Amino acid sequence: MAAAAGGGAVRALSQKEQDIQMMLAADVHLGTKNCDFQMERYVFKRRTDGIYIINLGKTWEKLQLAARVIVAIENPQDIIVQSARPYGQRAVLKFAQYTGAHAIAGRHTPGTFTNQLQTSFSEPRLLILTDPRTDHQPIKESALGNIPTIAFCDTDSPMRYVDIGIPANNKGRNSIGCLFWLLARMVLQMRGTILPGHKWEVMVDLFFYRDPEEAKEQEEEAAAAPDFAAITDYQGAEQWGAEQWTSDVAVPPVAPTGADWGAAPAPVPTGDGWDQAGAPVPADGVVPPVAAPTGWDQAAQPTAQGWE
Amino acid sequence: MAERGGERGGERGGFGRGFGRGGRGDRGGRRGGRRGPRQEEEKWVPVTKLGRLVKEGRINKIEEIYLHSLPVKEHQIVETIVPGLKDEVMKITPVQKQTRAGQRTRFKAFVVVGDGDGHVGLGVKCAKEVATAIRGAIILAKLSVVPVRRGYWGNKIGPPHTVPCKVTGKCGSVTVRMVPAPRGSGIVAARVPKKVLQFAGIEDVFTSSRGSTKTLGNFVKATFDCLMKTYGFLTPEFWTQTNFSMTPFQQFTDLLGKPTKGLVLEAPTETVEA
């Protein structure tokens, strides 16, 4: 089920196969040079250079299982998603935003789950972590407080007190973003917010970590692009008409699933570059183009100017 | 039964400063006879989820807490659910630490708490003043309340009166062994474990101890450990399959979801698309 790379070319790929393709592109399957004995069941093979390869089919199954558990919690605010690592922080915040959970990015103050006198005391029903090794403190505390734990485990991650371990690469920035995106989408699908056949409007890139310098560069580029494109936009809106806009607008959301991971937004001219830069107004920026193409025209002008 | 174990500790030796005053202070054995402001006691604002559920009366028996192994962090929880709790100070020992300016004395209080019907708790607290130590020990004792399993020696007539089987508990060098006894035997034990067993609600038992039982701390902890084990022992009654039930946190999730007055109500920052 997992491979099907050649066979899939003829017929359309199933949802699962598409997801696995995305995971392969994000290097989710690459483990580390060591393998914990409890992770052996998820490992496919060891490469010649010593790196263990994770079986992505099993990763997908565990993601489904985790999503089912998340959906079973009646109040989503009782779920805490956490990442001490910088690569996971943005993903965790976005995940919390779309599923209604609580995000803790950065240092976990010891005693948050056990010290009832602390102001940050909380008693979650479920805990989701990016790495059992760096996030070992919340694991210890959740063990004391009867809190089930889900974590993305690499091949060398300790599984102690982790109830659902999702085998995956938790070292790479693309990988972590991809996994949280998939998990969020699965949760929303199970809840019924997204219909299963449709693509999710939110892009994977939204969950990737961006370096502060890179973020600044992208902002500057995006500011420059609509700057001189805004003039053409203005005239184009009246000339082209609504139909042109829909076809134009349909392109960007589909393209990213290819190989365009957070690359320079320059390629597509006119306002589309603004789309992929994404960051400052992510939710608003991505949703409207697909939802209301005509509305986008009006939205583009004031915001494009608002860039300066 | 109101043995003032504390008296002995108070008169022992004349250690340095401030001792005499502390020795005559509030002794345990009385519930609610606090010198402090009464208001604090009555207005309990629960901090934990479990506390909130108990205050609203959703949890009636402490067994529901034991069933799901929920950690009890607020002593008022136990006070509310187990109303007949009596406490008794077993001993107050002064303990000292050497500093270059003399000795620093603190008082260690051992308090046993129980309702005489299957629930006991043991609390140990060390503090600079006797009253503080006793108060703290009572709170800790309430937090540590455990269920005690009682059984029969022979015929199953009437309510259970003795330990279900031979159990033993150990702390330090002290081991305490409890053996089921026929009705009417009474508690055959030394003064210290006898007190604990009375609080537990065990009517008849034979005991045997070993080790340095002079160390009251270890002796009393060993009997407590022994009583905890009564429910840890697997007997054929537990062979049937367990029917798992929802934890109170899941059952009352709507109630817990509502914000309490004290919380800062943040406008939902997560624009939830769920």
Coordinates of C-alpha atoms in Angstrom, one line a residue:
Chain A
M1 CA 0.0 0.0 0.0
A2 CA 2.7 2.4 0.9
A3 CA 4.9 2.2 -2.3
A4 CA 2.7 2.2 -5.3
A5 CA 4.8 5.0 -6.8
G6 CA 4.9 3.4 -10.3
G7 CA 1.4 1.9 -10.2
G8 CA -0.1 5.2 -8.9
A9 CA 1.0 7.1 -12.0
V10 CA -1.7 5.5 -14.1
R11 CA -4.7 6.0 -11.8
A12 CA -5.4 8.9 -9.5
L13 CA -3.6 8.5 -6.1
S14 CA -5.7 7.8 -3.1
Q15 CA -5.7 10.2 -0.2
K16 CA -3.4 7.9 1.8
E17 CA -0.9 7.6 -1.1
Q18 CA -0.9 11.4 -1.7
D19 CA -0.1 11.9 2.0
I20 CA 2.7 9.4 1.8
Q21 CA 4.1 11.1 -1.2
M22 CA 4.1 14.4 0.7
M23 CA 5.8 12.7 3.7
L24 CA 8.5 11.3 1.4
A25 CA 9.1 14.8 0.0
A26 CA 9.4 16.1 3.5
D27 CA 11.9 13.4 4.6
V28 CA 9.6 12.0 7.3
H29 CA 10.8 8.5 6.6
L30 CA 14.4 9.2 7.5
G31 CA 15.3 8.1 10.9
T32 CA 18.6 8.3 12.7
K33 CA 21.6 6.1 13.0
N34 CA 20.4 4.4 16.2
C35 CA 17.2 2.4 16.7
D36 CA 15.4 2.0 20.0
F37 CA 14.2 -1.5 20.5
Q38 CA 10.6 -0.4 20.8
M39 CA 10.8 1.4 17.5
E40 CA 12.0 -1.6 15.6
R41 CA 8.5 -2.6 14.6
Y42 CA 8.1 0.6 12.6
V43 CA 11.5 0.5 10.9
F44 CA 11.6 -0.8 7.3
K45 CA 15.3 -1.2 6.7
R46 CA 18.6 0.3 7.5
R47 CA 20.3 2.1 4.7
T48 CA 23.9 1.6 3.7
D49 CA 25.0 4.8 5.3
G50 CA 23.5 3.7 8.6
I51 CA 20.3 5.6 8.7
Y52 CA 17.1 3.7 9.5
I53 CA 14.2 4.1 7.2
I54 CA 10.7 4.3 8.7
N55 CA 7.8 2.5 7.2
L56 CA 5.5 5.4 6.3
G57 CA 2.5 3.1 6.0
K58 CA 2.7 2.5 9.7
T59 CA 3.3 6.2 10.3
W60 CA 0.0 6.9 8.5
E61 CA -1.8 4.3 10.5
K62 CA -0.5 5.7 13.8
L63 CA -1.5 9.2 12.7
Q64 CA -5.0 8.0 12.1
L65 CA -5.1 6.4 15.6
A66 CA -3.8 9.6 17.2
A67 CA -6.4 11.6 15.3
R68 CA -9.2 9.3 16.6
V69 CA -8.0 9.8 20.1
I70 CA -7.9 13.5 19.7
V71 CA -11.4 13.6 18.3
A72 CA -12.7 11.5 21.2
I73 CA -11.9 14.3 23.6
E74 CA -15.1 16.3 23.9
N75 CA -13.6 19.6 24.8
P76 CA -10.6 20.4 22.5
Q77 CA -9.3 23.0 25.0
D78 CA -8.3 20.1 27.2
I79 CA -5.6 19.1 24.7
I80 CA -2.2 20.5 25.0
V81 CA 0.3 20.4 22.1
Q82 CA 3.8 21.1 23.0
S83 CA 7.2 21.7 21.5
A84 CA 10.4 22.9 23.1
R85 CA 12.2 22.7 19.8
P86 CA 12.1 25.8 17.6
Y87 CA 11.4 23.7 14.5
G88 CA 8.1 22.5 16.0
Q89 CA 6.9 25.7 17.5
R90 CA 5.2 27.2 14.6
A91 CA 3.6 23.9 13.6
V92 CA 2.3 23.5 17.1
L93 CA 0.8 27.0 17.2
K94 CA -0.9 26.5 13.9
F95 CA -2.2 23.0 14.9
A96 CA -3.7 24.5 18.0
Q97 CA -5.3 27.3 16.0
Y98 CA -7.0 24.9 13.6
T99 CA -8.1 22.2 16.1
G100 CA -8.9 24.3 19.1
A101 CA -6.3 22.9 21.4
H102 CA -3.8 24.7 23.6
A103 CA -0.3 25.3 22.4
I104 CA 2.8 25.6 24.6
A105 CA 5.8 26.7 22.5
G106 CA 9.2 27.0 24.1
R107 CA 10.2 26.0 27.7
H108 CA 7.9 23.9 29.7
T109 CA 7.9 25.3 33.2
P110 CA 8.2 22.3 35.5
G111 CA 5.2 21.8 37.7
T112 CA 2.6 23.0 35.1
F113 CA 0.8 19.8 35.4
T114 CA 1.5 18.9 39.0
N115 CA 1.8 22.1 41.1
Q116 CA -1.7 23.3 41.7
L117 CA -0.5 26.6 43.2
Q118 CA 1.2 27.7 40.0
T119 CA -0.6 30.2 37.9
S120 CA 0.1 28.2 34.8
F121 CA -1.4 25.1 36.3
S122 CA -3.5 23.1 33.9
E123 CA -4.9 19.6 33.9
P124 CA -5.1 18.5 30.3
R125 CA -6.8 15.3 29.1
L126 CA -4.3 14.7 26.4
L127 CA -0.8 15.7 25.6
I128 CA 0.8 15.9 22.2
L129 CA 4.6 16.3 21.9
T130 CA 7.1 16.6 19.1
D131 CA 10.0 14.8 20.7
P132 CA 10.0 12.6 23.8
R133 CA 13.6 13.3 24.4
T134 CA 13.6 17.1 24.4
D135 CA 10.1 17.3 25.9
H136 CA 10.9 14.8 28.6
Q137 CA 9.7 17.1 31.4
P138 CA 6.1 17.2 30.3
I139 CA 6.1 13.4 29.9
K140 CA 7.3 12.9 33.5
E141 CA 4.6 15.2 34.8
S142 CA 1.8 13.7 32.7
A143 CA 2.7 10.3 34.1
L144 CA 2.0 11.7 37.6
G145 CA -1.3 13.2 36.5
N146 CA -2.9 10.4 34.6
I147 CA -2.6 12.2 31.3
P148 CA -2.3 10.1 28.1
T149 CA 0.5 11.2 25.8
I150 CA 0.9 11.1 22.1
A151 CA 4.4 11.9 20.6
F152 CA 6.2 11.9 17.4
C153 CA 9.0 9.4 18.0
D154 CA 12.1 9.1 15.9
T155 CA 13.9 5.7 15.7
D156 CA 16.1 6.6 18.7
S157 CA 13.4 8.1 20.9
P158 CA 12.7 6.7 24.3
M159 CA 9.1 5.4 24.5
R160 CA 8.7 5.5 28.2
Y161 CA 5.3 6.9 29.3
V162 CA 4.4 7.6 25.6
D163 CA 1.1 6.0 25.0
I164 CA 0.8 6.5 21.3
G165 CA 4.1 6.9 19.5
I166 CA 4.0 8.0 15.9
P167 CA 7.1 6.9 14.1
A168 CA 8.5 9.8 12.2
N169 CA 11.5 12.0 11.7
N170 CA 11.2 14.7 14.3
K171 CA 14.4 16.4 13.5
G172 CA 13.7 18.1 10.1
R173 CA 11.7 21.3 9.9
N174 CA 9.7 20.2 6.9
S175 CA 9.0 16.9 8.5
I176 CA 7.5 18.3 11.7
G177 CA 5.4 20.8 9.8
C178 CA 4.1 18.1 7.4
L179 CA 3.2 15.8 10.3
F180 CA 1.3 18.4 12.2
W181 CA -0.5 19.5 9.1
L182 CA -1.5 15.9 8.3
L183 CA -2.7 15.3 11.9
A184 CA -4.7 18.5 11.9
R185 CA -6.3 17.6 8.6
M186 CA -7.2 14.2 9.8
V187 CA -8.7 15.5 13.0
L188 CA -10.8 18.0 11.0
Q189 CA -11.9 15.4 8.6
M190 CA -13.0 13.1 11.4
R191 CA -14.9 15.8 13.1
G192 CA -16.6 16.6 9.8
T193 CA -15.3 20.1 9.4
I194 CA -13.6 19.1 6.1
L195 CA -15.2 16.8 3.7
P196 CA -13.0 13.8 3.0
G197 CA -12.8 14.2 -0.8
H198 CA -11.7 17.8 -0.8
K199 CA -8.3 19.3 -0.4
W200 CA -7.7 21.3 2.7
E201 CA -7.3 25.0 1.9
V202 CA -4.6 25.6 4.4
M203 CA -1.1 25.0 2.9
V204 CA 1.5 22.8 4.5
D205 CA 4.0 25.6 4.3
L206 CA 2.0 27.4 6.9
F207 CA 3.2 24.8 9.4
F208 CA 6.9 25.0 8.5
Y209 CA 9.4 26.7 10.7
R210 CA 10.9 29.9 9.3
D211 CA 14.2 31.4 10.4
P212 CA 13.8 35.0 11.5
E213 CA 16.1 36.2 8.8
E214 CA 14.3 34.1 6.2
A215 CA 11.0 35.4 7.4
K216 CA 12.2 39.0 7.1
E217 CA 13.5 38.3 3.6
Q218 CA 10.2 36.8 2.5
E219 CA 8.3 39.8 3.9
E220 CA 10.6 42.2 2.1
E221 CA 10.2 40.3 -1.2
A222 CA 6.5 40.1 -0.8
A223 CA 6.4 43.8 0.0
A224 CA 8.4 44.5 -3.2
A225 CA 6.3 42.2 -5.4
P226 CA 2.8 43.6 -4.9
D227 CA 4.4 47.0 -4.8
F228 CA 5.0 47.3 -8.5
A229 CA 2.5 44.6 -9.3
A230 CA -0.3 46.5 -7.5
I231 CA -0.5 49.0 -10.4
T232 CA -1.0 46.3 -13.0
D233 CA -3.4 44.5 -10.6
Y234 CA -5.6 47.5 -10.5
Q235 CA -6.0 47.8 -14.2
G236 CA -6.1 44.0 -14.6
A237 CA -9.0 43.7 -12.3
E238 CA -11.3 45.8 -14.5
Q239 CA -10.0 44.4 -17.7
W240 CA -9.9 40.7 -17.1
G241 CA -13.0 40.0 -15.2
A242 CA -14.0 37.4 -12.6
E243 CA -13.4 34.3 -14.6
Q244 CA -9.7 35.0 -15.2
W245 CA -9.3 35.5 -11.5
T246 CA -10.8 32.1 -10.6
S247 CA -8.5 30.2 -12.9
D248 CA -5.6 32.2 -11.7
V249 CA -6.4 31.8 -8.1
A250 CA -7.0 28.0 -8.4
V251 CA -3.4 27.5 -9.4
P252 CA -1.5 28.5 -6.2
P253 CA -3.2 26.2 -3.7
V254 CA -2.6 23.1 -5.9
A255 CA 1.0 23.9 -6.8
P256 CA 2.5 23.7 -3.3
T257 CA 1.8 20.0 -3.0
G258 CA 4.4 19.5 -5.6
A259 CA 7.9 20.4 -4.6
D260 CA 7.7 24.1 -3.7
W261 CA 8.5 23.9 -0.1
G262 CA 8.8 27.4 1.2
A263 CA 11.0 28.3 -1.8
A264 CA 11.2 31.9 -2.9
P265 CA 7.8 33.3 -3.6
A266 CA 9.0 35.0 -6.7
P267 CA 8.0 32.5 -9.5
V268 CA 4.4 33.5 -10.1
P269 CA 4.1 37.2 -10.9
T270 CA 1.4 39.6 -9.8
G271 CA -0.3 39.2 -6.5
D272 CA 0.2 35.4 -6.3
G273 CA 3.7 35.8 -4.8
W274 CA 1.9 37.5 -2.0
D275 CA 0.0 34.3 -1.5
Q276 CA 2.9 32.0 -0.9
A277 CA 4.8 34.4 1.4
G278 CA 1.9 33.8 3.5
A279 CA 3.1 34.6 7.0
P280 CA 1.8 37.9 8.3
V281 CA -1.8 37.3 7.6
P282 CA -1.8 33.6 7.0
A283 CA -5.4 32.4 7.7
D284 CA -7.0 35.3 6.0
G285 CA -4.6 35.4 3.2
V286 CA -5.1 31.8 2.1
V287 CA -8.7 31.2 2.7
P288 CA -10.3 34.1 0.8
P289 CA -8.8 33.4 -2.6
V290 CA -10.6 30.1 -2.9
A291 CA -13.7 31.2 -1.2
A292 CA -14.5 34.5 -2.8
P293 CA -12.5 35.2 -5.9
T294 CA -14.3 38.5 -6.6
G295 CA -13.9 39.5 -3.0
W296 CA -10.2 39.0 -3.4
D297 CA -9.9 41.8 -5.9
Q298 CA -11.1 44.3 -3.4
A299 CA -9.1 42.7 -0.6
A300 CA -5.9 42.8 -2.6
Q301 CA -5.7 46.5 -3.2
P302 CA -5.9 47.8 0.4
T303 CA -3.7 45.1 1.8
A304 CA -1.2 45.4 -1.0
Q305 CA -0.8 49.0 -0.1
G306 CA -0.9 48.2 3.5
W307 CA 2.4 46.3 3.1
E308 CA 4.5 49.4 3.3
Chain B
M1 CA -8.6 7.2 73.6
A2 CA -7.6 10.8 73.7
E3 CA -4.0 10.1 74.5
R4 CA -2.0 13.2 74.4
G5 CA 1.1 11.8 73.0
G6 CA 2.4 15.3 72.5
E7 CA 2.8 15.9 76.2
R8 CA 5.8 13.7 76.4
G9 CA 7.5 15.4 73.5
G10 CA 6.8 18.8 75.1
E11 CA 8.5 18.0 78.4
R12 CA 11.5 16.2 77.0
G13 CA 14.7 18.1 77.6
G14 CA 15.3 21.8 77.6
F15 CA 16.6 22.6 74.2
G16 CA 17.7 26.1 73.5
R17 CA 15.4 28.9 72.5
G18 CA 11.8 29.2 72.2
F19 CA 11.0 25.6 73.1
G20 CA 8.8 26.0 76.2
R21 CA 6.4 28.3 74.4
G22 CA 5.9 26.0 71.5
G23 CA 5.4 23.0 73.7
R24 CA 2.3 24.3 75.3
G25 CA 0.7 25.3 72.1
D26 CA -2.3 23.9 70.3
R27 CA -2.4 20.1 70.4
G28 CA -4.2 18.0 68.0
G29 CA -7.1 15.8 68.6
R30 CA -9.6 18.6 68.1
R31 CA -11.0 19.3 64.7
G32 CA -11.7 22.8 63.8
G33 CA -10.5 24.3 67.0
R34 CA -8.1 26.5 65.1
R35 CA -6.9 29.8 66.3
G36 CA -6.8 31.2 62.8
P37 CA -9.5 33.1 61.0
R38 CA -12.6 30.8 60.5
Q39 CA -13.4 32.4 57.2
E40 CA -10.4 30.8 55.4
E41 CA -11.7 27.4 56.3
E42 CA -15.2 27.8 55.0
K43 CA -14.5 29.5 51.7
W44 CA -12.7 26.9 49.7
V45 CA -12.0 27.9 46.2
P46 CA -10.9 24.7 44.4
V47 CA -7.9 24.9 42.2
T48 CA -7.9 21.4 40.7
K49 CA -10.6 19.9 38.4
L50 CA -11.2 17.2 41.0
G51 CA -11.7 19.9 43.6
R52 CA -14.3 21.6 41.5
L53 CA -16.2 18.4 41.0
V54 CA -16.2 17.6 44.7
K55 CA -17.4 21.0 45.7
E56 CA -20.3 20.8 43.3
G57 CA -21.2 17.5 44.7
R58 CA -20.7 15.4 41.6
I59 CA -18.5 13.0 43.4
N60 CA -20.1 11.5 46.4
K61 CA -17.8 8.7 47.4
I62 CA -14.1 8.6 47.7
E63 CA -14.1 5.2 46.0
E64 CA -14.8 7.0 42.7
I65 CA -11.5 8.8 43.2
Y66 CA -9.7 5.5 44.0
L67 CA -11.2 3.8 41.1
H68 CA -9.5 6.1 38.6
S69 CA -6.3 6.7 40.6
L70 CA -6.8 10.4 40.6
P71 CA -4.2 12.3 42.5
V72 CA -5.7 14.3 45.4
K73 CA -4.0 17.6 45.8
E74 CA -6.5 19.5 48.0
H75 CA -7.2 18.3 51.5
Q76 CA -10.7 19.9 51.4
I77 CA -11.6 17.2 48.9
V78 CA -11.2 14.5 51.5
E79 CA -12.8 16.6 54.2
T80 CA -15.9 17.0 52.1
I81 CA -16.3 13.5 50.9
V82 CA -15.4 11.6 54.1
P83 CA -17.2 13.5 56.8
G84 CA -16.4 11.4 59.8
L85 CA -12.7 11.9 59.8
K86 CA -11.0 12.1 63.2
D87 CA -7.4 12.9 63.8
E88 CA -5.0 12.0 66.4
V89 CA -1.4 13.2 67.0
M90 CA 0.7 10.2 67.6
K91 CA 3.9 11.9 68.6
I92 CA 5.8 15.2 68.4
T93 CA 9.5 14.8 68.3
P94 CA 12.0 17.6 68.3
V95 CA 14.6 17.2 65.7
Q96 CA 17.7 19.3 65.5
K97 CA 20.2 20.6 63.0
Q98 CA 23.5 21.9 63.9
T99 CA 24.5 25.4 62.9
R100 CA 27.5 27.5 63.9
A101 CA 25.2 29.5 66.1
G102 CA 23.9 26.5 68.1
Q103 CA 21.2 24.0 67.2
R104 CA 18.2 24.7 65.1
T105 CA 15.2 22.8 66.5
R106 CA 12.2 21.8 64.6
F107 CA 9.2 19.7 65.6
K108 CA 8.1 16.7 63.7
A109 CA 4.5 15.7 64.1
F110 CA 2.9 12.4 63.3
V111 CA -0.8 12.5 62.8
V112 CA -3.1 9.6 62.0
V113 CA -6.5 10.4 60.5
G114 CA -9.4 8.0 60.0
D115 CA -13.1 7.5 60.1
G116 CA -13.2 4.1 61.8
D117 CA -14.8 2.5 58.8
G118 CA -12.2 1.6 56.2
H119 CA -10.3 4.8 55.6
V120 CA -7.0 5.8 57.1
G121 CA -4.4 8.5 56.5
L122 CA -1.0 9.2 57.9
G123 CA 0.7 12.6 57.8
V124 CA 4.2 13.6 58.9
K125 CA 5.2 17.2 59.0
C126 CA 8.2 19.1 60.4
A127 CA 7.9 22.7 61.2
K128 CA 9.4 25.3 63.5
E129 CA 6.4 25.5 65.7
V130 CA 4.4 22.6 67.1
A131 CA 1.1 24.0 66.1
T132 CA 2.2 24.5 62.5
A133 CA 3.6 21.1 62.4
I134 CA 0.4 19.5 63.6
R135 CA -1.7 21.5 61.3
G136 CA 0.4 20.6 58.3
A137 CA 0.5 17.0 59.4
I138 CA -3.3 16.8 59.5
I139 CA -3.5 18.2 56.0
L140 CA -1.0 15.7 54.7
A141 CA -2.7 12.9 56.5
K142 CA -6.0 13.8 54.8
L143 CA -4.3 13.8 51.4
S144 CA -3.0 10.4 52.0
V145 CA -6.2 8.7 52.9
V146 CA -6.4 5.1 51.6
P147 CA -9.1 2.5 51.7
V148 CA -8.6 -0.5 53.9
R149 CA -10.0 -3.9 52.9
R150 CA -11.6 -5.9 55.7
G151 CA -12.6 -9.5 55.6
Y152 CA -13.5 -12.5 57.7
W153 CA -11.6 -15.0 59.7
G154 CA -14.1 -17.8 59.2
N155 CA -17.9 -17.6 58.8
K156 CA -19.1 -14.7 56.7
I157 CA -21.7 -13.6 59.2
G158 CA -22.2 -10.0 59.9
P159 CA -19.9 -7.2 58.6
P160 CA -16.3 -7.8 57.9
H161 CA -14.2 -7.4 61.0
T162 CA -10.6 -8.4 60.3
V163 CA -8.0 -8.3 57.7
P164 CA -8.8 -10.4 54.6
C165 CA -5.5 -12.3 54.6
K166 CA -2.1 -12.2 56.2
V167 CA -0.4 -9.0 55.1
T168 CA 2.9 -7.4 56.0
G169 CA 4.3 -3.9 55.6
K170 CA 7.8 -2.6 56.0
C171 CA 9.4 0.7 56.5
G172 CA 13.0 1.1 57.5
S173 CA 13.8 -1.9 59.6
V174 CA 10.3 -2.3 61.0
T175 CA 8.1 -5.0 59.6
V176 CA 4.5 -5.3 60.8
R177 CA 2.6 -8.4 60.1
M178 CA -1.2 -8.6 60.4
V179 CA -3.0 -11.9 60.7
P180 CA -6.7 -12.4 60.6
A181 CA -8.3 -13.1 64.0
P182 CA -11.7 -14.5 65.0
R183 CA -14.4 -12.1 66.1
G184 CA -14.0 -10.9 69.7
S185 CA -10.2 -11.1 69.8
G186 CA -9.8 -7.4 69.6
I187 CA -6.7 -5.7 68.2
V188 CA -3.7 -7.6 69.5
A189 CA -1.0 -5.1 68.9
A190 CA 1.3 -2.6 70.5
R191 CA 0.0 0.8 71.5
V192 CA 1.1 2.6 68.3
P193 CA -0.3 0.2 65.6
K194 CA -3.3 -0.3 67.7
K195 CA -4.2 3.3 67.3
V196 CA -3.8 3.2 63.6
L197 CA -5.9 0.0 63.3
Q198 CA -8.7 1.5 65.4
F199 CA -8.9 4.4 63.0
A200 CA -9.0 2.0 60.1
G201 CA -12.0 0.2 61.5
I202 CA -10.5 -3.2 62.0
E203 CA -11.9 -4.8 65.0
D204 CA -9.9 -8.0 65.4
V205 CA -6.4 -8.8 64.3
F206 CA -3.3 -10.5 65.5
T207 CA -0.1 -8.6 64.8
S208 CA 3.6 -9.4 64.9
S209 CA 6.4 -6.9 64.4
R210 CA 10.1 -7.0 64.0
G211 CA 12.8 -4.5 63.8
S212 CA 13.4 -1.3 65.7
T213 CA 9.8 -0.5 66.7
K214 CA 11.1 2.1 69.0
T215 CA 11.3 4.4 66.0
L216 CA 7.7 5.5 66.0
G217 CA 7.9 7.1 62.6
N218 CA 8.9 3.8 60.9
F219 CA 6.6 1.7 63.1
V220 CA 3.5 3.8 62.2
K221 CA 4.5 4.0 58.5
A222 CA 5.0 0.2 58.4
T223 CA 1.5 -0.4 59.7
F224 CA 0.1 2.1 57.2
D225 CA 2.0 0.4 54.4
C226 CA 0.5 -2.9 55.6
L227 CA -3.0 -1.5 55.5
M228 CA -2.5 -0.1 52.0
K229 CA -1.6 -3.6 50.9
T230 CA -4.9 -5.1 51.9
Y231 CA -6.4 -3.9 48.7
G232 CA -3.4 -4.8 46.6
F233 CA -3.8 -8.5 47.3
L234 CA -5.4 -10.4 44.4
T235 CA -8.1 -12.8 45.7
P236 CA -10.6 -14.8 43.7
E237 CA -13.2 -12.1 44.1
F238 CA -11.3 -10.0 41.7
W239 CA -11.0 -12.6 39.0
T240 CA -14.1 -11.4 37.2
Q241 CA -13.6 -9.0 34.3
T242 CA -13.5 -5.3 35.2
N243 CA -16.1 -3.1 33.6
F244 CA -14.3 0.1 32.9
S245 CA -16.1 3.3 33.4
M246 CA -15.5 6.9 32.3
T247 CA -13.3 9.0 34.4
P248 CA -15.1 11.8 36.2
F249 CA -13.1 14.3 34.1
Q250 CA -14.6 12.8 30.9
Q251 CA -18.1 12.4 32.4
F252 CA -18.3 15.9 33.6
T253 CA -16.4 17.5 30.8
D254 CA -19.1 20.1 30.1
L255 CA -19.2 21.2 33.7
L256 CA -15.4 21.5 33.9
G257 CA -15.4 23.3 30.6
K258 CA -17.2 26.3 32.0
P259 CA -14.7 28.9 33.3
T260 CA -14.7 29.6 37.0
K261 CA -15.1 33.2 38.2
G262 CA -11.5 33.5 39.1
L263 CA -10.1 32.7 35.7
V264 CA -9.3 35.5 33.3
L265 CA -11.7 35.0 30.4
E266 CA -9.6 35.4 27.3
A267 CA -11.6 36.1 24.2
P268 CA -11.1 32.9 22.2
T269 CA -7.8 33.7 20.6
E270 CA -7.8 30.4 18.7
T271 CA -10.1 31.2 15.8
V272 CA -11.4 27.7 16.0
E273 CA -12.4 26.2 12.6
A274 CA -13.3 23.0 14.2

